[in-house]
PDB file of C-alpha atoms in Angstrom:
ATOM      1  CA  UNK A   1     -33.106 -24.614 -36.612  1.00  0.00           C
ATOM      2  CA  UNK A   2     -32.935 -26.969 -39.581  1.00  0.00           C
ATOM      3  CA  UNK A   3     -30.208 -27.009 -42.214  1.00  0.00           C
ATOM      4  CA  UNK A   4     -31.123 -27.156 -45.867  1.00  0.00           C
ATOM      5  CA  UNK A   5     -29.909 -30.443 -47.258  1.00  0.00           C
ATOM      6  CA  UNK A   6     -31.196 -31.535 -50.617  1.00  0.00           C
ATOM      7  CA  UNK A   7     -30.608 -35.117 -51.618  1.00  0.00           C
ATOM      8  CA  UNK A   8     -32.324 -36.076 -54.797  1.00  0.00           C
ATOM      9  CA  UNK A   9     -32.132 -38.418 -57.693  1.00  0.00           C
ATOM     10  CA  UNK A  10     -35.426 -37.237 -59.098  1.00  0.00           C
ATOM     11  CA  UNK A  11     -35.064 -34.657 -61.831  1.00  0.00           C
ATOM     12  CA  UNK A  12     -38.836 -34.775 -62.414  1.00  0.00           C
ATOM     13  CA  UNK A  13     -39.538 -32.268 -59.631  1.00  0.00           C
ATOM     14  CA  UNK A  14     -41.368 -29.253 -61.036  1.00  0.00           C
ATOM     15  CA  UNK A  15     -42.190 -27.330 -57.834  1.00  0.00           C
ATOM     16  CA  UNK A  16     -40.216 -26.992 -54.604  1.00  0.00           C
ATOM     17  CA  UNK A  17     -41.646 -24.844 -51.817  1.00  0.00           C
ATOM     18  CA  UNK A  18     -39.580 -24.815 -48.625  1.00  0.00           C
ATOM     19  CA  UNK A  19     -40.781 -21.430 -47.368  1.00  0.00           C
ATOM     20  CA  UNK A  20     -41.259 -20.604 -43.689  1.00  0.00           C
ATOM     21  CA  UNK A  21     -39.301 -23.542 -42.323  1.00  0.00           C
ATOM     22  CA  UNK A  22     -36.481 -21.873 -40.366  1.00  0.00           C
ATOM     23  CA  UNK A  23     -33.965 -23.531 -42.704  1.00  0.00           C
ATOM     24  CA  UNK A  24     -30.330 -22.481 -42.500  1.00  0.00           C
ATOM     25  CA  UNK A  25     -27.208 -23.136 -44.487  1.00  0.00           C
ATOM     26  CA  UNK A  26     -26.380 -22.661 -48.150  1.00  0.00           C
ATOM     27  CA  UNK A  27     -28.398 -23.683 -51.196  1.00  0.00           C
ATOM     28  CA  UNK A  28     -26.481 -26.554 -52.811  1.00  0.00           C
ATOM     29  CA  UNK A  29     -24.974 -25.885 -56.227  1.00  0.00           C
ATOM     30  CA  UNK A  30     -26.576 -29.148 -57.414  1.00  0.00           C
ATOM     31  CA  UNK A  31     -29.978 -27.416 -57.274  1.00  0.00           C
ATOM     32  CA  UNK A  32     -29.215 -26.616 -60.922  1.00  0.00           C
ATOM     33  CA  UNK A  33     -29.482 -30.336 -61.710  1.00  0.00           C
ATOM     34  CA  UNK A  34     -33.266 -30.137 -61.272  1.00  0.00           C
ATOM     35  CA  UNK A  35     -33.717 -29.593 -64.988  1.00  0.00           C
ATOM     36  CA  UNK A  36     -37.546 -29.687 -64.954  1.00  0.00           C
ATOM     37  CA  UNK A  37     -38.006 -27.304 -62.031  1.00  0.00           C
ATOM     38  CA  UNK A  38     -40.568 -24.556 -62.765  1.00  0.00           C
ATOM     39  CA  UNK A  39     -41.039 -23.019 -59.305  1.00  0.00           C
ATOM     40  CA  UNK A  40     -38.509 -22.687 -56.472  1.00  0.00           C
ATOM     41  CA  UNK A  41     -39.633 -20.957 -53.278  1.00  0.00           C
ATOM     42  CA  UNK A  42     -37.137 -20.661 -50.424  1.00  0.00           C
ATOM     43  CA  UNK A  43     -38.607 -17.575 -48.751  1.00  0.00           C
ATOM     44  CA  UNK A  44     -38.737 -16.703 -45.055  1.00  0.00           C
ATOM     45  CA  UNK A  45     -35.933 -18.899 -43.787  1.00  0.00           C
ATOM     46  CA  UNK A  46     -32.404 -18.289 -42.505  1.00  0.00           C
ATOM     47  CA  UNK A  47     -30.584 -19.383 -45.646  1.00  0.00           C
ATOM     48  CA  UNK A  48     -27.243 -17.716 -46.285  1.00  0.00           C
ATOM     49  CA  UNK A  49     -24.325 -17.687 -48.673  1.00  0.00           C
ATOM     50  CA  UNK A  50     -24.521 -16.884 -52.338  1.00  0.00           C
ATOM     51  CA  UNK A  51     -27.348 -17.584 -54.739  1.00  0.00           C
ATOM     52  CA  UNK A  52     -26.120 -20.519 -56.861  1.00  0.00           C
ATOM     53  CA  UNK A  53     -25.215 -19.562 -60.426  1.00  0.00           C
ATOM     54  CA  UNK A  54     -26.496 -22.977 -61.510  1.00  0.00           C
ATOM     55  CA  UNK A  55     -30.084 -21.691 -61.176  1.00  0.00           C
ATOM     56  CA  UNK A  56     -29.555 -19.721 -64.379  1.00  0.00           C
ATOM     57  CA  UNK A  57     -29.137 -22.964 -66.314  1.00  0.00           C
ATOM     58  CA  UNK A  58     -32.615 -24.321 -65.486  1.00  0.00           C
ATOM     59  CA  UNK A  59     -34.515 -23.560 -68.694  1.00  0.00           C
ATOM     60  CA  UNK A  60     -37.885 -24.475 -67.200  1.00  0.00           C
ATOM     61  CA  UNK A  61     -37.561 -22.244 -64.083  1.00  0.00           C
ATOM     62  CA  UNK A  62     -40.287 -19.588 -64.245  1.00  0.00           C
ATOM     63  CA  UNK A  63     -40.472 -18.413 -60.631  1.00  0.00           C
ATOM     64  CA  UNK A  64     -37.739 -18.046 -58.016  1.00  0.00           C
ATOM     65  CA  UNK A  65     -38.604 -16.535 -54.648  1.00  0.00           C
ATOM     66  CA  UNK A  66     -36.036 -16.366 -51.855  1.00  0.00           C
ATOM     67  CA  UNK A  67     -37.110 -13.259 -49.950  1.00  0.00           C
ATOM     68  CA  UNK A  68     -36.481 -12.779 -46.218  1.00  0.00           C
ATOM     69  CA  UNK A  69     -33.278 -14.764 -45.898  1.00  0.00           C
ATOM     70  CA  UNK A  70     -29.634 -13.856 -45.349  1.00  0.00           C
ATOM     71  CA  UNK A  71     -28.278 -14.316 -48.869  1.00  0.00           C
ATOM     72  CA  UNK A  72     -25.222 -12.196 -49.560  1.00  0.00           C
ATOM     73  CA  UNK A  73     -22.815 -11.519 -52.368  1.00  0.00           C
ATOM     74  CA  UNK A  74     -23.703 -10.481 -55.869  1.00  0.00           C
ATOM     75  CA  UNK A  75     -26.657 -11.557 -57.967  1.00  0.00           C
ATOM     76  CA  UNK A  76     -25.520 -14.105 -60.569  1.00  0.00           C
ATOM     77  CA  UNK A  77     -25.552 -12.843 -64.139  1.00  0.00           C
ATOM     78  CA  UNK A  78     -28.100 -14.687 -66.258  1.00  0.00           C
ATOM     79  CA  UNK A  79     -30.329 -15.519 -63.282  1.00  0.00           C
ATOM     80  CA  UNK A  80     -33.452 -14.127 -64.987  1.00  0.00           C
ATOM     81  CA  UNK A  81     -32.689 -15.651 -68.397  1.00  0.00           C
ATOM     82  CA  UNK A  82     -35.777 -17.907 -68.271  1.00  0.00           C
ATOM     83  CA  UNK A  83     -37.693 -16.470 -65.303  1.00  0.00           C
ATOM     84  CA  UNK A  84     -41.037 -14.684 -65.291  1.00  0.00           C
ATOM     85  CA  UNK A  85     -40.961 -13.797 -61.588  1.00  0.00           C
ATOM     86  CA  UNK A  86     -38.059 -13.123 -59.235  1.00  0.00           C
ATOM     87  CA  UNK A  87     -38.229 -12.020 -55.591  1.00  0.00           C
ATOM     88  CA  UNK A  88     -34.960 -11.626 -53.685  1.00  0.00           C
ATOM     89  CA  UNK A  89     -36.145  -8.849 -51.380  1.00  0.00           C
ATOM     90  CA  UNK A  90     -35.065  -8.558 -47.739  1.00  0.00           C
ATOM     91  CA  UNK A  91     -31.642 -10.165 -48.072  1.00  0.00           C
ATOM     92  CA  UNK A  92     -28.084  -8.833 -47.855  1.00  0.00           C
ATOM     93  CA  UNK A  93     -27.227  -8.882 -51.544  1.00  0.00           C
ATOM     94  CA  UNK A  94     -24.452  -6.507 -52.614  1.00  0.00           C
ATOM     95  CA  UNK A  95     -22.909  -5.194 -55.802  1.00  0.00           C
ATOM     96  CA  UNK A  96     -24.691  -3.790 -58.800  1.00  0.00           C
ATOM     97  CA  UNK A  97     -27.701  -5.149 -60.627  1.00  0.00           C
ATOM     98  CA  UNK A  98     -26.345  -7.308 -63.483  1.00  0.00           C
ATOM     99  CA  UNK A  99     -26.726  -5.571 -66.860  1.00  0.00           C
ATOM    100  CA  UNK A 100     -28.770  -8.486 -68.260  1.00  0.00           C
ATOM    101  CA  UNK A 101     -31.016  -8.849 -65.200  1.00  0.00           C
ATOM    102  CA  UNK A 102     -34.039  -6.816 -66.309  1.00  0.00           C
ATOM    103  CA  UNK A 103     -33.908  -7.492 -70.043  1.00  0.00           C
ATOM    104  CA  UNK A 104     -35.313 -11.000 -70.734  1.00  0.00           C
ATOM    105  CA  UNK A 105     -38.542 -10.519 -72.682  1.00  0.00           C
ATOM    106  CA  UNK A 106     -40.527 -13.007 -70.571  1.00  0.00           C
ATOM    107  CA  UNK A 107     -39.664 -11.283 -67.251  1.00  0.00           C
ATOM    108  CA  UNK A 108     -42.773  -9.808 -65.582  1.00  0.00           C
ATOM    109  CA  UNK A 109     -41.949  -9.081 -61.937  1.00  0.00           C
ATOM    110  CA  UNK A 110     -38.690  -8.354 -60.122  1.00  0.00           C
ATOM    111  CA  UNK A 111     -38.345  -7.490 -56.446  1.00  0.00           C
ATOM    112  CA  UNK A 112     -34.844  -6.621 -55.236  1.00  0.00           C
ATOM    113  CA  UNK A 113     -35.966  -4.201 -52.530  1.00  0.00           C
ATOM    114  CA  UNK A 114     -34.350  -4.056 -49.082  1.00  0.00           C
ATOM    115  CA  UNK A 115     -30.884  -5.261 -50.036  1.00  0.00           C
ATOM    116  CA  UNK A 116     -27.510  -3.512 -50.194  1.00  0.00           C
ATOM    117  CA  UNK A 117     -27.340  -3.083 -53.955  1.00  0.00           C
ATOM    118  CA  UNK A 118     -25.291  -0.226 -55.427  1.00  0.00           C
ATOM    119  CA  UNK A 119     -24.747   1.395 -58.786  1.00  0.00           C
ATOM    120  CA  UNK A 120     -27.193   2.491 -61.471  1.00  0.00           C
ATOM    121  CA  UNK A 121     -30.387   0.855 -62.683  1.00  0.00           C
ATOM    122  CA  UNK A 122     -29.497  -1.021 -65.890  1.00  0.00           C
ATOM    123  CA  UNK A 123     -31.243   0.967 -68.576  1.00  0.00           C
ATOM    124  CA  UNK A 124     -30.065  -0.578 -71.821  1.00  0.00           C
ATOM    125  CA  UNK A 125     -33.106  -2.808 -72.002  1.00  0.00           C
ATOM    126  CA  UNK A 126     -35.936  -3.616 -69.638  1.00  0.00           C
ATOM    127  CA  UNK A 127     -38.396  -6.395 -70.462  1.00  0.00           C
ATOM    128  CA  UNK A 128     -41.447  -5.108 -72.347  1.00  0.00           C
ATOM    129  CA  UNK A 129     -43.446  -7.633 -70.271  1.00  0.00           C
ATOM    130  CA  UNK A 130     -42.441  -5.981 -66.972  1.00  0.00           C
ATOM    131  CA  UNK A 131     -45.500  -5.389 -64.790  1.00  0.00           C
ATOM    132  CA  UNK A 132     -43.927  -4.874 -61.367  1.00  0.00           C
ATOM    133  CA  UNK A 133     -40.426  -3.636 -60.520  1.00  0.00           C
ATOM    134  CA  UNK A 134     -39.341  -3.048 -56.914  1.00  0.00           C
ATOM    135  CA  UNK A 135     -35.843  -1.685 -56.358  1.00  0.00           C
ATOM    136  CA  UNK A 136     -36.516   0.445 -53.279  1.00  0.00           C
ATOM    137  CA  UNK A 137     -34.446   0.607 -50.092  1.00  0.00           C
ATOM    138  CA  UNK A 138     -31.028  -0.135 -51.564  1.00  0.00           C
ATOM    139  CA  UNK A 139     -28.178   2.289 -52.209  1.00  0.00           C
ATOM    140  CA  UNK A 140     -28.688   2.592 -55.953  1.00  0.00           C
ATOM    141  CA  UNK A 141     -27.407   5.766 -57.584  1.00  0.00           C
ATOM    142  CA  UNK A 142     -27.321   7.378 -60.981  1.00  0.00           C
ATOM    143  CA  UNK A 143     -30.130   8.678 -63.122  1.00  0.00           C
ATOM    144  CA  UNK A 144     -33.616   7.203 -63.250  1.00  0.00           C
ATOM    145  CA  UNK A 145     -33.918   5.718 -66.769  1.00  0.00           C
ATOM    146  CA  UNK A 146     -37.092   7.680 -67.515  1.00  0.00           C
ATOM    147  CA  UNK A 147     -36.941   7.155 -71.266  1.00  0.00           C
ATOM    148  CA  UNK A 148     -36.799   3.386 -70.810  1.00  0.00           C
ATOM    149  CA  UNK A 149     -39.526   3.313 -68.150  1.00  0.00           C
ATOM    150  CA  UNK A 150     -41.722   5.463 -70.398  1.00  0.00           C
ATOM    151  CA  UNK A 151     -41.794   2.723 -73.052  1.00  0.00           C
ATOM    152  CA  UNK A 152     -42.999  -0.011 -70.677  1.00  0.00           C
ATOM    153  CA  UNK A 153     -46.695  -0.202 -71.519  1.00  0.00           C
ATOM    154  CA  UNK A 154     -47.427  -3.065 -69.103  1.00  0.00           C
ATOM    155  CA  UNK A 155     -45.616  -1.575 -66.093  1.00  0.00           C
ATOM    156  CA  UNK A 156     -48.156  -1.036 -63.302  1.00  0.00           C
ATOM    157  CA  UNK A 157     -45.956  -0.782 -60.208  1.00  0.00           C
ATOM    158  CA  UNK A 158     -42.546   0.870 -59.906  1.00  0.00           C
ATOM    159  CA  UNK A 159     -40.813   1.285 -56.547  1.00  0.00           C
ATOM    160  CA  UNK A 160     -37.544   3.210 -56.355  1.00  0.00           C
ATOM    161  CA  UNK A 161     -37.732   4.971 -52.955  1.00  0.00           C
ATOM    162  CA  UNK A 162     -34.913   5.131 -50.404  1.00  0.00           C
ATOM    163  CA  UNK A 163     -32.060   5.176 -52.913  1.00  0.00           C
ATOM    164  CA  UNK A 164     -29.772   7.959 -54.144  1.00  0.00           C
ATOM    165  CA  UNK A 165     -31.248   8.309 -57.622  1.00  0.00           C
ATOM    166  CA  UNK A 166     -31.539  11.529 -59.610  1.00  0.00           C
ATOM    167  CA  UNK A 167     -33.669  12.597 -62.540  1.00  0.00           C
ATOM    168  CA  UNK A 168     -37.384  12.505 -63.067  1.00  0.00           C
ATOM    169  CA  UNK A 169     -40.226  10.183 -63.900  1.00  0.00           C
ATOM    170  CA  UNK A 170     -41.408   9.938 -67.513  1.00  0.00           C
ATOM    171  CA  UNK A 171     -43.377  13.080 -68.507  1.00  0.00           C
ATOM    172  CA  UNK A 172     -46.344  10.958 -69.654  1.00  0.00           C
ATOM    173  CA  UNK A 173     -46.743   9.635 -66.105  1.00  0.00           C
ATOM    174  CA  UNK A 174     -47.076  13.140 -64.707  1.00  0.00           C
ATOM    175  CA  UNK A 175     -49.719  14.013 -67.303  1.00  0.00           C
ATOM    176  CA  UNK A 176     -51.592  10.807 -66.515  1.00  0.00           C
ATOM    177  CA  UNK A 177     -51.589  11.637 -62.790  1.00  0.00           C
ATOM    178  CA  UNK A 178     -49.506   8.607 -61.856  1.00  0.00           C
TER     179      UNK A 178
END
């Protein structure tokens, strides 16, 4: 088993892919110093601890994938501020989905399935660019925000199974045979 240790003086890195390496340990807070980073993939390792809040300060970060690890704690607010794609599935993340998580207009795909998330789905605003949203297999509760989902013209895939949600899907979806 290898530990994740990042030593860098190069802020010119634009892509870091450390997936499937059996890495362990925490992601260093200094990862946020990689100001030109566009893609960060840490998936399928044994990384643990919290997701560094400093990731939300990387204005160039478009894709962050850290699925199939052992991350725990809450999801940092502002994490999706600049992202297009986020995959944190198959971790041990707890707490509720941050209110601002689904709203950035550039956000296209979010996968938070197979975690320990609780509370309602934030319904105040969901990105009009959202194509794929996976929130299944958590312990989410509350009402399905059907009115909000019904306005998402680009949404092609919605996964909400294995939660404790109530309500219904948008009426237009039933008429369309979705």
